[in-house]
Amino acid sequence: MDDRVREHAEVLVDWSARIEDGENVVCVASEGTHDLAVAVARAVGERGANLVTLSGSAEIERAHLLGYGEHAGIDENDESDRSDENEGDGAAEDVEFAEDPAHELALYRNADSVLVLGGGRNSAALADVPAATRQAASRARTGVREARMATDWVSTVHPTRALAQQAGMSYEAYQEFVYDAVLRDWEELAEEMARVKQVLDDGSQVRITNEGTDLTISIADRRAVNSAASVAYDSHNLPSGEVFTAPAATEGRVRFDLPMTIRGRRVRDARLEFEDGEVVDWEARAGERVLREVIETDAGARRLGELGIGMNRGITQLTDNVLFDEKLSRTIHLALGRAYDACLPDSETGTDSAVHVDLVTDMRGDSELLVDGEALQRHGYFRWEEGFEGRSDE
Amino acid sequence: MDDRVREHAEVLVDWSARIEDGENVVCVASEGTHDLAVAVARAVGERGANLVTLSGSAEIERAHLLGYGEHAGIDENDESDRSDENEGDGAAEDVEFAEDPAHELALYRNADSVLVLGGGRNSAALADVPAATRQAASRARTGVREARMATDWVSTVHPTRALAQQAGMSYEAYQEFVYDAVLRDWEELAEEMARVKQVLDDGSQVRITNEGTDLTISIADRRAVNSAASVAYDSHNLPSGEVFTAPAATEGRVRFDLPMTIRGRRVRDARLEFEDGEVVDWEARAGERVLREVIETDAGARRLGELGIGMNRGITQLTDNVLFDEKLSRTIHLALGRAYDACLPDSETGTDSAVHVDLVTDMRGDSELLVDGEALQRHGYFRWEEGFEGRSDE
């Protein structure tokens, strides 16, 4: 076995999930992640913890969803997501699946940790599951989801050929990319990110300037999250490597020069203008229609739910996977829609939107990030980094 | 997908496990069985049942066992199965694993059906797990096992290349073999087997004569099981196709001319002699040592726990897999060791031995199986079959 797979498993089990003697662990292994699942099983065993490994096969999930949808009267070939039986009397939203299967619920309620190994053999495996089926299944499993989220859960990614393809990379190069992002000195990064968190927690206003960007964001009363890829930091993704908070108010304009795939469509060079916290104007060189769809989802989708600062120096290129892209070092990302409750005062909740869509901007040029008027970052370098004083070197 | 895979899934879900609307199903899919797991998921969904799919990967199990064993102080390289730490003060049997993980127990306690898809990619995948680790793990999971056995569980086999190799067959030929055994008219076979069960239930003594065999077995007060591959018949394997009961007393000698693999060693032409229900003499042309090991395990291992009559006419050759071999039509098998409680009077239990080892004898020659002096089978043909009156035709 590739040593890196073993190291990945150790980081996941020890740093991220903090698994200890006697704990009950669930591992969800998608297709193509068997090597990592074996290494995780070894590490979990060595810690004296119990293990149940679930199949996370998207093809098995699809088959069950299609079968169950058919049983419930959803026509899988009907693109309008209305079944024949429901015709006339309403949309497929009326279809309900049985709620929270008792055996699955009991499994998660008795679990201490859940490790999700993403990867898969085809990132489009669920593409033909009707939206009505997905929605009904999702609504029916709220309790299961909550039970899962109540554990020390961590989601990670095994470098599969399917993800390499999505990134437009060879398998070998993609493996190197993923392990560079995952196998880091997390303790050291967590310490550096703590400095950024401190500045944001102490500050009340952020101003970002860049080519096409001059944005002012109020962060008074907000708490930043030091997302250090560990449940000990309220951070549930491996890799992570970002500090993020929730904007309270936003004014100005921002340009996102890094391309993103949103709902299967490519968005390039998106520009947003904010007044009184809300998007009042937008444009994009490509994907303007999907951008409009996002913004017009609901009132919450016109506001910013997240300001994040990418700090994973192992991530040096875009791979069309937001979990990596948003952690790209020397970038900033903003999300339209939902905020994370962890960033908000106890009286507020961030769930006032159905969407959370991240957009990323490159800070390596003539840019600045100021907190209460003082520069925290210039050209994408923090004030404790060498590049901060000089001009952009890239 | 191969239509036979879909049909296999339908037989498993409908005939074998009798899965219905709203039930909670656990499917355990070993490596190499993904196609069948997808077809099972579809069928389970179509019946309106909920599904949790577990990984049944032997490599994941091995890794967790080795890790856990190491944590508990079992040295995986120590062939004596004693750990360094335990040296001097006792055997590795003293090592105990944590009992019945709560999450796994809760999963099975809330399940209605468990479908086990065997197959795998390497039938020797667990070969280097120390016996002490296996034993400790097995002891620690008694509750999980009981919870699983309390469901409508069914175990089946997907034709993998590993199993084809074990059978000494090409992949394509092995697939045909498995589907011939699985895709049968089970209803019709169940009816025929009911006739055999009736004769055994009404009878009190079985006599088997064959080349090298003249054995008398008392079956008074015993109930036969019509093993028709369905939970509705107390039969938990697909394929099945045998009628079996538990001998009460045995006298005489028996020769097993069909080779079997027992504990990894080949046994050929085994002969046993019984007096007063117990083996008093034995020999074998090959594998006599392992035969001795089995017989000397405990007192129960010297007695017969099962008399079975193979009746699956889709199984026409040996494949070095006892689940198939013992159902070979026109054969009889006897097992040393444990009996099935379902065959015994309520006051008795068959668990007085740690072993249950099947040996198979070919009845196609000049043989007879008599119940209370009346022939039930001649040359391997039942009295309602054409071949019964004539001589052996093969």
Tab-separated table of C-alpha atoms in Angstrom, chain A residues 21 24-26 31 34 37-38 41-42 44-55 57 59-60 63-64 66-68 70-71 76 101-104 106-107 110-111 121, chain B residues 21 24-26 31 34 37-38 41-42 44-55 57 59-60 63-64 66-68 70-71 76 101-104 106-107 110-111 121:
chain	number	residue	atom	x	y	z
A	21	ASP	CA	-10.167	3.635	22.736
A	24	ASN	CA	-17.887	3.422	17.971
A	25	VAL	CA	-16.879	4.510	14.485
A	26	VAL	CA	-18.875	4.441	11.251
A	31	GLU	CA	-16.574	3.197	-4.581
A	34	HIS	CA	-11.161	0.695	-0.768
A	37	ALA	CA	-10.932	2.264	3.850
A	38	VAL	CA	-8.477	-0.572	4.601
A	41	ALA	CA	-9.820	0.203	9.440
A	42	ARG	CA	-6.276	-0.585	10.535
A	44	VAL	CA	-9.278	2.603	13.938
A	45	GLY	CA	-8.461	-0.895	15.188
A	46	GLU	CA	-5.065	0.168	16.503
A	47	ARG	CA	-6.765	2.882	18.581
A	48	GLY	CA	-9.006	0.172	20.107
A	49	ALA	CA	-12.144	1.561	18.484
A	50	ASN	CA	-15.045	-0.411	16.975
A	51	LEU	CA	-15.861	-0.092	13.301
A	52	VAL	CA	-18.856	-0.479	11.009
A	53	THR	CA	-18.023	0.233	7.359
A	54	LEU	CA	-20.888	1.317	5.141
A	55	SER	CA	-20.893	1.250	1.393
A	57	SER	CA	-21.530	3.574	-3.521
A	59	GLU	CA	-24.640	3.474	-7.894
A	60	ILE	CA	-26.217	1.531	-5.045
A	63	ALA	CA	-30.623	2.122	-7.658
A	64	HIS	CA	-32.379	2.283	-4.306
A	66	LEU	CA	-34.970	4.923	-8.381
A	67	GLY	CA	-36.663	1.788	-7.050
A	68	TYR	CA	-38.092	3.591	-4.032
A	70	GLU	CA	-40.972	4.132	-8.517
A	71	HIS	CA	-42.682	2.485	-5.549
A	76	GLU	CA	-37.981	8.297	-13.366
A	101	PRO	CA	-35.388	4.260	8.839
A	102	ALA	CA	-35.066	2.996	12.417
A	103	HIS	CA	-31.997	0.839	11.777
A	104	GLU	CA	-30.009	3.627	10.129
A	106	ALA	CA	-30.055	3.718	15.569
A	107	LEU	CA	-26.661	3.149	13.948
A	110	ASN	CA	-24.971	5.056	18.795
A	111	ALA	CA	-21.921	6.226	16.850
A	121	ARG	CA	-15.839	6.164	-9.823
B	21	ASP	CA	-43.135	-2.403	2.141
B	24	ASN	CA	-35.641	-2.114	7.248
B	25	VAL	CA	-33.063	-4.065	5.273
B	26	VAL	CA	-29.317	-4.404	5.833
B	31	GLU	CA	-15.831	-6.995	-2.504
B	34	HIS	CA	-21.156	-4.518	-6.489
B	37	ALA	CA	-25.625	-5.059	-4.596
B	38	VAL	CA	-26.918	-2.515	-7.140
B	41	ALA	CA	-30.827	-2.018	-3.933
B	42	ARG	CA	-33.155	-1.528	-6.879
B	44	VAL	CA	-35.430	-3.442	-2.201
B	45	GLY	CA	-36.412	0.108	-3.226
B	46	GLU	CA	-39.141	-1.133	-5.548
B	47	ARG	CA	-40.686	-3.052	-2.637
B	48	GLY	CA	-40.761	0.209	-0.638
B	49	ALA	CA	-38.196	-1.030	1.878
B	50	ASN	CA	-35.372	0.960	3.478
B	51	LEU	CA	-31.765	-0.031	2.909
B	52	VAL	CA	-28.424	0.287	4.649
B	53	THR	CA	-25.576	-1.305	2.678
B	54	LEU	CA	-22.541	-2.423	4.650
B	55	SER	CA	-19.158	-3.183	3.226
B	57	SER	CA	-14.809	-6.422	2.453
B	59	GLU	CA	-9.568	-6.829	3.565
B	60	ILE	CA	-11.224	-4.106	5.649
B	63	ALA	CA	-7.139	-4.625	8.750
B	64	HIS	CA	-9.458	-3.808	11.639
B	66	LEU	CA	-5.093	-6.877	12.997
B	67	GLY	CA	-5.170	-3.312	14.337
B	68	TYR	CA	-7.531	-4.200	17.162
B	70	GLU	CA	-2.387	-5.277	18.172
B	71	HIS	CA	-4.130	-2.802	20.485
B	76	GLU	CA	0.137	-10.798	14.550
B	101	PRO	CA	-20.325	-2.413	19.726
B	102	ALA	CA	-23.497	-0.449	20.525
B	103	HIS	CA	-23.878	1.061	17.052
B	104	GLU	CA	-23.612	-2.270	15.248
B	106	ALA	CA	-28.504	-1.165	17.354
B	107	LEU	CA	-28.353	-1.453	13.570
B	110	ASN	CA	-33.678	-2.494	14.292
B	111	ALA	CA	-33.356	-4.483	11.062
B	121	ARG	CA	-11.855	-11.093	-4.495
